[in-house]
Tab-separated table of C-alpha atoms and ligand atoms in Angstrom:
chain	number	residue	atom	x	y	z
J	1	MET	CA	246.044	-23.899	106.703
J	2	SER	CA	246.375	-25.292	110.329
J	3	LEU	CA	249.595	-26.884	111.232
J	4	ALA	CA	247.678	-29.871	112.165
J	5	THR	CA	247.026	-30.614	108.387
J	6	ARG	CA	250.240	-29.387	107.076
J	7	PRO	CA	252.187	-32.298	105.516
J	8	GLY	CA	256.001	-32.578	106.132
J	9	ARG	CA	258.038	-31.580	109.197
J	10	LEU	CA	256.531	-29.283	111.669
J	11	PHE	CA	259.777	-28.261	113.539
J	12	GLY	CA	261.848	-25.656	111.561
J	13	THR	CA	265.339	-24.434	112.332
J	14	ASN	CA	264.083	-22.823	115.562
J	15	GLY	CA	261.019	-24.655	116.956
J	16	ILE	CA	257.653	-24.657	115.469
J	17	ARG	CA	256.335	-21.277	113.925
J	18	GLY	CA	253.091	-20.337	112.556
J	19	ILE	CA	250.488	-17.529	112.113
J	20	ILE	CA	248.345	-17.365	115.097
J	21	ASN	CA	244.983	-18.847	114.899
J	22	GLU	CA	245.378	-19.725	111.272
J	23	GLU	CA	248.430	-22.144	111.316
J	24	LEU	CA	249.267	-22.218	115.138
J	25	THR	CA	245.619	-22.798	116.327
J	26	PRO	CA	244.842	-23.565	120.099
J	27	ASP	CA	243.692	-26.957	119.308
J	28	PHE	CA	246.857	-27.710	117.541
J	29	VAL	CA	248.874	-26.270	120.245
J	30	LEU	CA	246.856	-28.606	122.965
J	31	GLU	CA	247.378	-31.814	121.018
J	32	PHE	CA	250.987	-30.936	120.115
J	33	SER	CA	251.683	-30.139	123.864
J	34	GLN	CA	250.290	-33.343	124.823
J	35	ALA	CA	252.856	-34.987	122.467
J	36	ILE	CA	255.538	-32.855	124.192
J	37	GLY	CA	254.349	-34.081	127.752
J	38	THR	CA	254.418	-37.620	126.548
J	39	PHE	CA	258.024	-36.935	125.354
J	40	PHE	CA	258.915	-35.494	128.850
J	41	GLN	CA	257.389	-38.644	130.356
J	42	ALA	CA	255.102	-36.879	132.872
J	43	GLY	CA	258.238	-34.905	134.201
J	44	LYS	CA	258.738	-31.388	135.553
J	45	VAL	CA	258.504	-28.852	132.884
J	46	LEU	CA	259.203	-25.168	132.838
J	47	VAL	CA	256.945	-22.875	130.679
J	48	GLY	CA	257.684	-19.349	129.752
J	49	HIS	CA	256.442	-17.004	127.078
J	50	ASP	CA	257.394	-13.764	124.993
J	51	GLY	CA	255.373	-10.510	124.671
J	52	ARG	CA	253.174	-11.553	121.485
J	53	THR	CA	249.547	-10.840	121.818
J	54	SER	CA	248.596	-14.490	121.760
J	55	SER	CA	251.497	-15.742	124.046
J	56	PRO	CA	249.845	-15.891	127.430
J	57	ALA	CA	246.819	-17.729	126.071
J	58	LEU	CA	249.008	-20.171	124.115
J	59	ALA	CA	251.161	-20.767	126.967
J	60	SER	CA	248.099	-21.581	129.181
J	61	VAL	CA	247.289	-24.140	126.439
J	62	VAL	CA	250.577	-25.586	126.790
J	63	ASP	CA	250.307	-25.883	130.588
J	64	ALA	CA	247.051	-27.920	129.875
J	65	GLY	CA	248.430	-30.291	127.377
J	66	LEU	CA	251.533	-30.805	129.679
J	67	THR	CA	249.582	-31.308	132.905
J	68	ALA	CA	246.977	-33.577	131.206
J	69	CYS	CA	249.984	-35.947	130.530
J	70	GLY	CA	250.857	-35.879	134.185
J	71	CYS	CA	253.746	-33.182	133.817
J	72	GLN	CA	254.295	-30.854	136.815
J	73	VAL	CA	254.475	-27.354	135.260
J	74	THR	CA	256.289	-24.338	136.597
J	75	HIS	CA	254.825	-21.471	134.952
J	76	ILE	CA	257.182	-18.332	134.860
J	77	GLY	CA	255.061	-16.027	132.541
J	78	PHE	CA	256.760	-13.432	130.700
J	79	ALA	CA	260.275	-14.489	129.945
J	80	THR	CA	262.939	-14.322	127.439
J	81	THR	CA	264.108	-17.489	125.845
J	82	PRO	CA	267.566	-17.582	127.424
J	83	MET	CA	265.745	-17.165	130.888
J	84	VAL	CA	263.568	-20.240	130.111
J	85	GLN	CA	266.655	-22.335	129.013
J	86	PHE	CA	268.815	-21.061	132.031
J	87	LEU	CA	266.096	-21.902	134.577
J	88	THR	CA	264.964	-25.238	132.887
J	89	LYS	CA	268.748	-26.389	133.549
J	90	LYS	CA	269.167	-24.606	136.904
J	91	TRP	CA	265.987	-25.798	138.325
J	92	LYS	CA	266.622	-29.438	137.086
J	93	MET	CA	263.584	-29.504	135.126
J	94	ARG	CA	263.057	-32.588	132.661
J	95	GLY	CA	262.414	-29.878	130.067
J	96	GLY	CA	261.067	-26.556	128.911
J	97	VAL	CA	258.804	-24.943	126.674
J	98	ALA	CA	259.230	-21.249	125.485
J	99	VAL	CA	255.972	-19.821	123.665
J	100	THR	CA	257.759	-17.369	121.200
J	101	ALA	CA	258.332	-16.715	117.624
J	102	SER	CA	261.512	-14.841	118.405
J	103	HIS	CA	262.191	-12.286	115.566
J	104	ASN	CA	259.088	-13.189	113.251
J	105	PRO	CA	256.578	-10.432	112.537
J	106	PRO	CA	253.818	-9.902	115.101
J	107	GLU	CA	251.165	-12.295	113.556
J	108	TYR	CA	253.423	-15.168	114.271
J	109	ASN	CA	253.981	-17.282	117.378
J	110	GLY	CA	255.717	-20.531	118.019
J	111	LEU	CA	257.183	-23.111	120.531
J	112	LYS	CA	260.719	-23.908	121.457
J	113	VAL	CA	261.292	-27.271	123.140
J	114	ILE	CA	264.380	-27.249	125.613
J	115	GLY	CA	265.852	-30.344	126.983
J	116	ASP	CA	267.033	-30.895	130.530
J	117	ASP	CA	270.460	-29.341	129.666
J	118	GLY	CA	268.665	-26.100	129.019
J	119	ILE	CA	269.402	-26.425	125.192
J	120	GLU	CA	266.880	-26.922	122.451
J	121	ILE	CA	266.138	-30.606	122.105
J	122	GLU	CA	267.970	-32.383	119.247
J	123	ALA	CA	266.457	-32.908	115.559
J	124	GLU	CA	265.817	-36.737	116.362
J	125	ASP	CA	264.025	-35.734	119.585
J	126	GLU	CA	261.851	-33.202	117.460
J	127	LEU	CA	261.031	-36.145	115.180
J	128	ARG	CA	259.897	-38.264	117.963
J	129	ILE	CA	257.455	-35.607	119.299
J	130	GLU	CA	256.219	-35.026	115.840
J	131	GLU	CA	255.635	-39.033	115.038
J	132	ASN	CA	253.801	-38.984	118.501
J	133	TYR	CA	251.728	-36.114	117.416
J	134	ARG	CA	250.930	-37.515	113.991
J	135	ALA	CA	249.930	-41.000	115.476
J	136	LYS	CA	248.095	-39.238	118.215
J	137	SER	CA	249.929	-41.570	120.474
J	138	TRP	CA	250.248	-39.107	123.411
J	139	LYS	CA	249.636	-40.600	126.726
J	140	LEU	CA	247.030	-38.915	128.756
J	141	ALA	CA	247.428	-39.435	132.767
J	142	GLU	CA	244.928	-41.272	134.789
J	143	TRP	CA	242.624	-39.032	136.578
J	144	ASP	CA	244.632	-39.087	139.984
J	145	LYS	CA	248.038	-38.558	138.071
J	146	VAL	CA	247.112	-35.395	136.282
J	147	GLY	CA	249.845	-32.652	136.921
J	148	HIS	CA	249.393	-29.177	138.154
J	149	THR	CA	250.754	-25.834	137.286
J	150	THR	CA	252.647	-23.651	139.797
J	151	GLU	CA	253.336	-20.048	139.031
J	152	SER	CA	256.816	-18.806	139.922
J	153	SER	CA	258.361	-15.215	139.898
J	154	ILE	CA	261.536	-15.920	141.269
J	155	GLY	CA	263.115	-16.906	138.136
J	156	LEU	CA	264.230	-13.453	136.938
J	157	GLU	CA	266.394	-12.821	140.021
J	158	GLU	CA	268.304	-16.038	139.843
J	159	TYR	CA	268.843	-15.441	136.067
J	160	LYS	CA	270.076	-11.907	136.593
J	161	ALA	CA	272.144	-13.179	139.527
J	162	SER	CA	274.066	-15.711	137.258
J	163	ILE	CA	274.856	-12.980	134.664
J	164	LYS	CA	276.073	-10.559	137.263
J	165	ALA	CA	278.391	-13.270	138.914
J	166	ASN	CA	280.119	-13.400	135.629
J	167	ILE	CA	281.013	-9.672	135.446
J	168	ASP	CA	283.458	-7.760	137.560
J	169	GLN	CA	280.879	-5.447	139.108
J	170	GLU	CA	283.400	-3.009	140.697
J	171	ALA	CA	285.058	-2.175	137.343
J	172	ALA	CA	281.527	-1.716	135.758
J	173	ARG	CA	280.512	0.572	138.475
J	174	ARG	CA	283.806	2.853	138.108
J	175	ARG	CA	283.326	3.375	134.344
J	176	LYS	CA	279.890	4.680	134.775
J	177	LEU	CA	278.835	3.656	131.245
J	178	LYS	CA	275.923	5.029	129.598
J	179	VAL	CA	273.842	2.436	127.681
J	180	VAL	CA	270.599	2.854	125.434
J	181	VAL	CA	268.569	-0.509	125.293
J	182	ASP	CA	266.177	-1.023	122.418
J	183	ALA	CA	263.992	-4.041	123.684
J	184	ALA	CA	261.864	-3.988	120.474
J	185	ASN	CA	258.851	-3.796	122.799
J	186	GLY	CA	259.698	-7.444	123.638
J	187	VAL	CA	260.382	-9.362	126.852
J	188	GLY	CA	263.984	-8.147	126.841
J	189	ALA	CA	262.745	-5.236	128.514
J	190	LEU	CA	262.444	-7.372	131.632
J	191	THR	CA	265.969	-8.414	131.739
J	192	THR	CA	268.835	-6.236	129.944
J	193	PRO	CA	267.962	-2.709	131.395
J	194	ALA	CA	267.899	-4.260	134.876
J	195	VAL	CA	271.060	-6.365	134.418
J	196	LEU	CA	273.006	-3.307	133.136
J	197	SER	CA	271.636	-0.827	135.755
J	198	GLU	CA	272.432	-3.477	138.568
J	199	LEU	CA	276.040	-3.577	137.223
J	200	GLY	CA	276.330	0.247	137.561
J	201	CYS	CA	275.549	1.580	134.021
J	202	LYS	CA	273.217	4.490	133.509
J	203	VAL	CA	270.340	3.000	131.351
J	204	LEU	CA	268.251	4.807	128.844
J	205	THR	CA	265.444	2.559	127.374
J	206	ILE	CA	263.450	2.829	124.060
J	207	ASN	CA	260.589	0.362	123.313
J	208	ALA	CA	260.802	-1.170	126.571
J	209	ASN	CA	257.199	-1.511	127.147
J	210	ILE	CA	255.987	-4.938	126.198
J	211	ASP	CA	253.696	-4.677	123.187
J	212	GLY	CA	252.915	-7.643	121.165
J	213	THR	CA	251.989	-5.625	118.067
J	214	PHE	CA	255.642	-4.438	117.916
J	215	PRO	CA	254.639	-0.746	117.241
J	216	ALA	CA	258.116	0.662	117.011
J	217	ARG	CA	260.020	-1.657	114.620
J	218	GLN	CA	260.243	-5.248	113.372
J	219	PRO	CA	261.549	-7.383	116.022
J	220	GLU	CA	264.509	-8.679	113.871
J	221	PRO	CA	267.581	-6.776	115.016
J	222	VAL	CA	269.421	-6.073	111.841
J	223	PRO	CA	271.514	-2.856	111.503
J	224	GLY	CA	269.047	-1.624	108.865
J	225	ASN	CA	266.218	-1.769	111.488
J	226	LEU	CA	267.984	0.334	114.201
J	227	GLN	CA	267.941	3.968	113.285
J	228	GLN	CA	266.142	4.802	116.353
J	229	LEU	CA	268.707	3.341	118.613
J	230	SER	CA	271.526	4.976	116.678
J	231	GLU	CA	269.826	8.313	117.048
J	232	GLY	CA	269.162	7.635	120.709
J	233	VAL	CA	272.925	6.776	121.267
J	234	ARG	CA	274.225	9.824	119.424
J	235	SER	CA	271.856	12.321	121.054
J	236	SER	CA	272.308	10.931	124.736
J	237	GLY	CA	276.005	10.638	124.128
J	238	ALA	CA	275.856	7.074	125.370
J	239	ASP	CA	278.878	4.594	125.208
J	240	PHE	CA	276.849	2.033	123.414
J	241	GLY	CA	273.424	0.873	122.405
J	242	VAL	CA	272.161	-2.671	122.367
J	243	ALA	CA	269.105	-4.018	120.425
J	244	HIS	CA	267.317	-7.288	120.936
J	245	ASP	CA	264.890	-9.433	118.965
J	246	GLY	CA	261.461	-10.350	120.309
J	247	ASP	CA	262.623	-13.080	122.710
J	248	ALA	CA	266.066	-11.378	123.613
J	249	ASP	CA	268.413	-14.149	122.709
J	250	ARG	CA	270.075	-12.155	120.032
J	251	ALA	CA	271.862	-8.564	120.648
J	252	ILE	CA	273.065	-6.184	118.103
J	253	PHE	CA	275.430	-3.430	119.252
J	254	VAL	CA	275.574	0.209	118.144
J	255	ASP	CA	278.926	2.097	118.897
J	256	ASP	CA	279.309	5.495	120.430
J	257	LYS	CA	279.184	7.055	116.958
J	258	GLY	CA	275.679	5.527	116.471
J	259	VAL	CA	277.001	2.841	113.996
J	260	ALA	CA	275.309	-0.573	114.204
J	261	HIS	CA	277.644	-3.623	113.629
J	262	TRP	CA	276.824	-7.173	112.519
J	263	GLY	CA	276.836	-9.786	115.213
J	264	ASP	CA	279.996	-11.627	114.290
J	265	HIS	CA	281.999	-8.340	114.680
J	266	SER	CA	280.839	-7.651	118.267
J	267	PHE	CA	281.444	-11.390	118.634
J	268	ALA	CA	284.949	-10.801	117.594
J	269	LEU	CA	285.542	-8.056	120.164
J	270	ILE	CA	284.218	-10.599	122.950
J	271	GLU	CA	286.382	-13.256	121.549
J	272	ASP	CA	289.466	-11.007	121.719
J	273	TRP	CA	288.866	-10.185	125.449
J	274	PHE	CA	287.840	-13.829	126.271
J	275	LEU	CA	291.128	-15.181	124.803
J	276	SER	CA	293.430	-12.538	126.095
J	277	ALA	CA	292.378	-14.072	129.450
J	278	ASN	CA	292.121	-17.689	128.186
J	279	PRO	CA	294.617	-17.993	125.439
J	280	GLY	CA	294.463	-21.195	123.544
J	281	GLU	CA	290.661	-22.001	124.253
J	282	THR	CA	288.604	-23.194	121.439
J	283	ILE	CA	286.030	-20.775	119.823
J	284	VAL	CA	282.699	-22.196	118.218
J	285	THR	CA	281.040	-20.382	115.249
J	286	PRO	CA	278.772	-21.402	112.139
J	287	VAL	CA	280.335	-21.156	108.777
J	288	SER	CA	278.444	-18.234	107.933
J	289	SER	CA	280.585	-16.129	110.421
J	290	SER	CA	283.232	-13.681	109.336
J	291	GLN	CA	286.880	-14.750	109.061
J	292	VAL	CA	287.531	-12.045	111.600
J	293	VAL	CA	286.515	-14.494	114.001
J	294	ASP	CA	289.302	-16.736	112.908
J	295	GLN	CA	291.986	-14.176	112.525
J	296	ILE	CA	291.373	-13.122	116.339
J	297	ALA	CA	291.610	-16.712	117.307
J	298	LYS	CA	294.959	-17.185	115.582
J	299	ARG	CA	296.258	-14.040	117.375
J	300	HIS	CA	295.917	-15.928	120.704
J	301	GLY	CA	297.070	-19.307	119.471
J	302	SER	CA	293.380	-20.639	119.491
J	303	LYS	CA	291.492	-22.506	116.986
J	304	VAL	CA	287.810	-22.085	115.629
J	305	VAL	CA	285.343	-25.060	115.277
J	306	TRP	CA	282.994	-24.017	112.446
J	307	THR	CA	279.422	-25.544	112.864
J	308	LYS	CA	276.142	-25.812	110.748
J	309	VAL	CA	274.140	-22.421	110.772
J	310	GLY	CA	271.803	-22.591	113.807
J	311	SER	CA	272.046	-21.821	117.399
J	312	ILE	CA	271.658	-25.595	118.577
J	313	HIS	CA	274.632	-26.504	116.571
J	314	VAL	CA	276.775	-23.981	118.309
J	315	SER	CA	275.411	-25.020	121.881
J	316	LYS	CA	275.679	-28.724	121.209
J	317	THR	CA	279.314	-28.281	119.909
J	318	MET	CA	280.412	-26.179	122.744
J	319	GLN	CA	278.870	-28.766	125.140
J	320	ARG	CA	280.545	-31.615	123.347
J	321	ILE	CA	284.037	-30.209	123.251
J	322	GLY	CA	283.960	-28.214	126.368
J	323	ALA	CA	284.210	-24.665	124.608
J	324	ARG	CA	283.264	-21.792	126.741
J	325	LEU	CA	282.422	-19.239	124.074
J	326	GLY	CA	280.561	-19.255	120.863
J	327	GLY	CA	278.897	-16.661	118.588
J	328	GLU	CA	276.761	-15.940	115.500
J	329	GLU	CA	276.614	-13.370	112.731
J	330	ASN	CA	272.962	-12.713	113.601
J	331	GLY	CA	273.955	-11.332	117.185
J	332	GLY	CA	273.820	-14.623	119.143
J	333	ILE	CA	276.557	-14.766	121.913
J	334	PHE	CA	276.960	-17.862	123.971
J	335	TYR	CA	279.011	-17.597	127.120
J	336	GLY	CA	279.439	-21.061	128.603
J	337	PRO	CA	280.337	-19.766	132.261
J	338	HIS	CA	276.746	-18.504	132.484
J	339	HIS	CA	274.814	-20.874	130.099
J	340	PRO	CA	275.877	-22.185	126.588
J	341	VAL	CA	272.862	-20.742	124.657
J	342	ARG	CA	272.592	-17.434	122.820
J	343	ASP	CA	271.678	-14.806	125.447
J	344	GLY	CA	271.006	-11.070	124.723
J	345	ALA	CA	271.276	-9.768	128.317
J	346	MET	CA	274.584	-11.711	128.853
J	347	ALA	CA	276.063	-10.299	125.553
J	348	ALA	CA	275.071	-6.705	126.836
J	349	ALA	CA	276.752	-7.240	130.025
J	350	LEU	CA	280.010	-8.759	128.311
J	351	ILE	CA	280.202	-5.682	126.167
J	352	ALA	CA	279.756	-3.576	129.280
J	353	LYS	CA	282.551	-5.475	130.956
J	354	ILE	CA	284.979	-5.130	128.124
J	355	LEU	CA	284.405	-1.339	128.090
J	356	SER	CA	284.817	-0.928	131.825
J	357	GLN	CA	288.170	-2.692	131.494
J	358	ARG	CA	289.393	-0.476	128.808
J	359	SER	CA	289.850	3.248	128.118
J	360	GLU	CA	288.771	3.151	124.515
J	361	ALA	CA	285.489	3.929	123.036
J	362	LEU	CA	283.497	0.989	121.460
J	363	SER	CA	283.902	2.668	118.007
J	364	THR	CA	287.628	2.554	118.457
J	365	LEU	CA	287.656	-1.139	119.488
J	366	PHE	CA	285.492	-2.080	116.359
J	367	ARG	CA	287.830	0.211	114.137
J	368	LYS	CA	290.671	-1.848	115.310
J	369	LEU	CA	289.226	-5.346	113.959
J	370	PRO	CA	290.479	-6.568	110.678
J	371	THR	CA	288.121	-5.168	108.016
J	372	PHE	CA	285.822	-7.460	105.884
J	373	TYR	CA	282.875	-6.724	103.833
J	374	SER	CA	279.971	-8.831	103.250
J	375	SER	CA	276.904	-9.184	100.741
J	376	LYS	CA	273.939	-11.313	100.505
J	377	ASP	CA	271.152	-12.446	98.260
J	378	LYS	CA	268.808	-15.255	97.492
J	379	VAL	CA	267.658	-17.172	94.502
J	380	PRO	CA	264.156	-18.528	94.507
J	381	CYS	CA	264.166	-22.500	94.207
J	382	ARG	CA	261.451	-25.156	94.855
J	383	ASN	CA	262.439	-27.340	97.770
J	384	ASP	CA	262.668	-30.486	95.732
J	385	PHE	CA	265.226	-28.780	93.499
J	386	LYS	CA	267.591	-27.338	96.137
J	387	ALA	CA	269.758	-30.494	96.524
J	388	SER	CA	270.378	-30.921	92.719
J	389	ALA	CA	271.121	-27.120	92.399
J	390	LEU	CA	273.632	-27.289	94.990
J	391	GLU	CA	275.180	-30.326	93.722
J	392	ALA	CA	275.448	-28.772	90.241
J	393	VAL	CA	277.332	-25.742	91.730
J	394	ARG	CA	279.600	-28.052	93.822
J	395	LYS	CA	280.614	-29.762	90.529
J	396	LEU	CA	281.763	-26.574	88.888
J	397	THR	CA	283.668	-25.284	91.920
J	398	SER	CA	285.732	-28.490	92.458
J	399	LYS	CA	288.857	-26.706	91.498
J	400	PHE	CA	288.529	-24.275	94.510
J	401	GLU	CA	288.670	-25.258	98.320
J	402	VAL	CA	285.265	-26.148	99.412
J	403	ASP	CA	283.722	-26.426	102.817
J	404	THR	CA	280.484	-28.611	102.958
J	405	THR	CA	279.731	-28.310	106.701
J	406	ASP	CA	276.501	-26.583	105.770
J	407	GLY	CA	275.717	-26.153	102.195
J	408	ILE	CA	278.742	-25.106	100.052
J	409	LYS	CA	281.246	-22.680	101.111
J	410	VAL	CA	283.738	-21.799	98.278
J	411	TRP	CA	287.069	-20.285	99.163
J	412	GLN	CA	288.556	-18.132	96.527
J	413	PRO	CA	292.523	-17.973	96.371
J	414	ASP	CA	292.448	-14.273	97.714
J	415	ARG	CA	290.601	-15.694	100.873
J	416	SER	CA	287.228	-14.340	99.989
J	417	TRP	CA	284.572	-16.822	100.260
J	418	VAL	CA	280.885	-17.333	99.090
J	419	LEU	CA	278.391	-19.588	101.106
J	420	ILE	CA	275.502	-21.197	99.245
J	421	ARG	CA	272.850	-22.654	101.497
J	422	PRO	CA	269.235	-23.830	101.022
J	423	SER	CA	266.904	-21.883	103.106
J	424	GLY	CA	265.363	-23.814	105.867
J	425	THR	CA	262.184	-21.583	105.991
J	426	GLU	CA	261.504	-20.707	102.433
J	427	PRO	CA	261.701	-22.045	98.851
J	428	ALA	CA	264.965	-20.192	98.161
J	429	ILE	CA	268.909	-20.700	98.104
J	430	ARG	CA	270.774	-18.097	99.978
J	431	ILE	CA	273.963	-16.663	98.950
J	432	PHE	CA	276.300	-14.931	101.328
J	433	ALA	CA	279.763	-13.486	100.618
J	434	GLU	CA	282.706	-12.067	102.431
J	435	ALA	CA	285.742	-10.162	100.940
J	436	LYS	CA	288.392	-7.547	101.583
J	437	THR	CA	286.330	-4.870	99.467
J	438	GLN	CA	282.500	-4.358	99.355
J	439	GLN	CA	282.930	-4.485	95.534
J	440	LYS	CA	284.503	-8.009	95.575
J	441	ALA	CA	281.789	-9.169	97.857
J	442	LYS	CA	279.045	-7.929	95.693
J	443	GLN	CA	280.698	-9.362	92.668
J	444	LEU	CA	281.013	-12.831	94.156
J	445	VAL	CA	277.242	-12.833	95.117
J	446	ARG	CA	276.345	-11.748	91.568
J	447	ARG	CA	278.611	-14.502	90.102
J	448	TYR	CA	277.154	-17.255	92.054
J	449	LYS	CA	273.526	-15.856	91.663
J	450	ALA	CA	273.892	-16.132	88.053
J	451	LEU	CA	275.207	-19.733	88.374
J	452	LEU	CA	272.536	-20.829	90.676
J	453	GLN	CA	269.861	-19.305	88.401
J	454	ARG	CA	270.791	-21.980	85.908
J	455	PHE	CA	270.031	-24.884	88.178
J	456	ALA	CA	267.438	-23.458	90.506
J	457	LYS	CA	263.639	-23.897	89.579
J	458	GLY	CA	261.718	-21.075	91.228
J	459	SER	CA	258.225	-22.046	92.464
C	1	MG	MG1	265.314	-14.915	119.083
């Protein structure tokens, strides 16, 4: 079913997503881009796209919709999402559009709409665009006010220069790190290998040809998907490996022993380095992150601000309170001195910087972190039963310490916790637990799954 006829909200947690030519059709994208162009009030808009098979064509459709509304479009072609975000701000655009479905399978595509601050637009602005689209109240320009599209290829150099300006290049050069980059056949191939090599690293790449069919692996960089990278790091004797998703805003790291680590643990390493130089600064992370983030902050006399899950909440919170570092469990690192959005190339450069300042191996740095184990699962639940199921669980857990920043996070007396959140993308409730032992984490997930199954109604 085309998104044009789908009832309910069109924007999900990360922009609009749909199956190419089935849900996300060219005519839908054209009209929706007219609604976006109207929202941007005929201003200057940056457009970039990922490496999916349909992305160049859909980006041209976006250009057409925007210029029809009088917007002046700067079209940068293949680009990572963090590149589009960074340049939207740097070039003082009224907004930006990234044509990407991030880590979704190859048959998907999508649109991320970016504000003039280079961060995704807020939910109420998404709603305004949706309403404009539904009411077909977009404003096409008079014949002599139609905008035009200018192609630009200088953005990549400006983006790389900003990352490099935040790294001590001399130290990076001295350490002569060897790094394997797995770009998932996505646009990260354009940024991370070049950034690391210009910083003096010896870079080996895998899956670095852009191919929208994602022939090597699914574009979601979760530790279970990264055997090829682990093998590459081990066989080449590299210092570390880094894997991105399809639009390279996320980075998951593999240590020198070939072990892949969850994003909140690599974030904790970056946090430890950052707070050593800037003790007392506030750190921002979603409630789904490991408490290792909190323990590292406490060591440096710092505090953590916990947000709802979703990159925009981390970015906007950092902006609001003036924090300079944020991170997510899925491999998002937000480094404010460069740009406060999650950025895979910036994350890779930071890990290179940390290693170049220390004599230890990455595996040793990970081993020194406090150890926690996590476990996750989900329970099918119709969207209209999610709220009542959550409320029922909340009532039953009233004797525990409960955090309702996003869903329900229940703290146990031994400081293990379980987070129960309605999924934003499917009819299910997600359960995520962290504890001092793997067994305890699994046990918590099992217990809350059984509890939820009493109240959830599967579809
Ligand atoms: Mg992404």
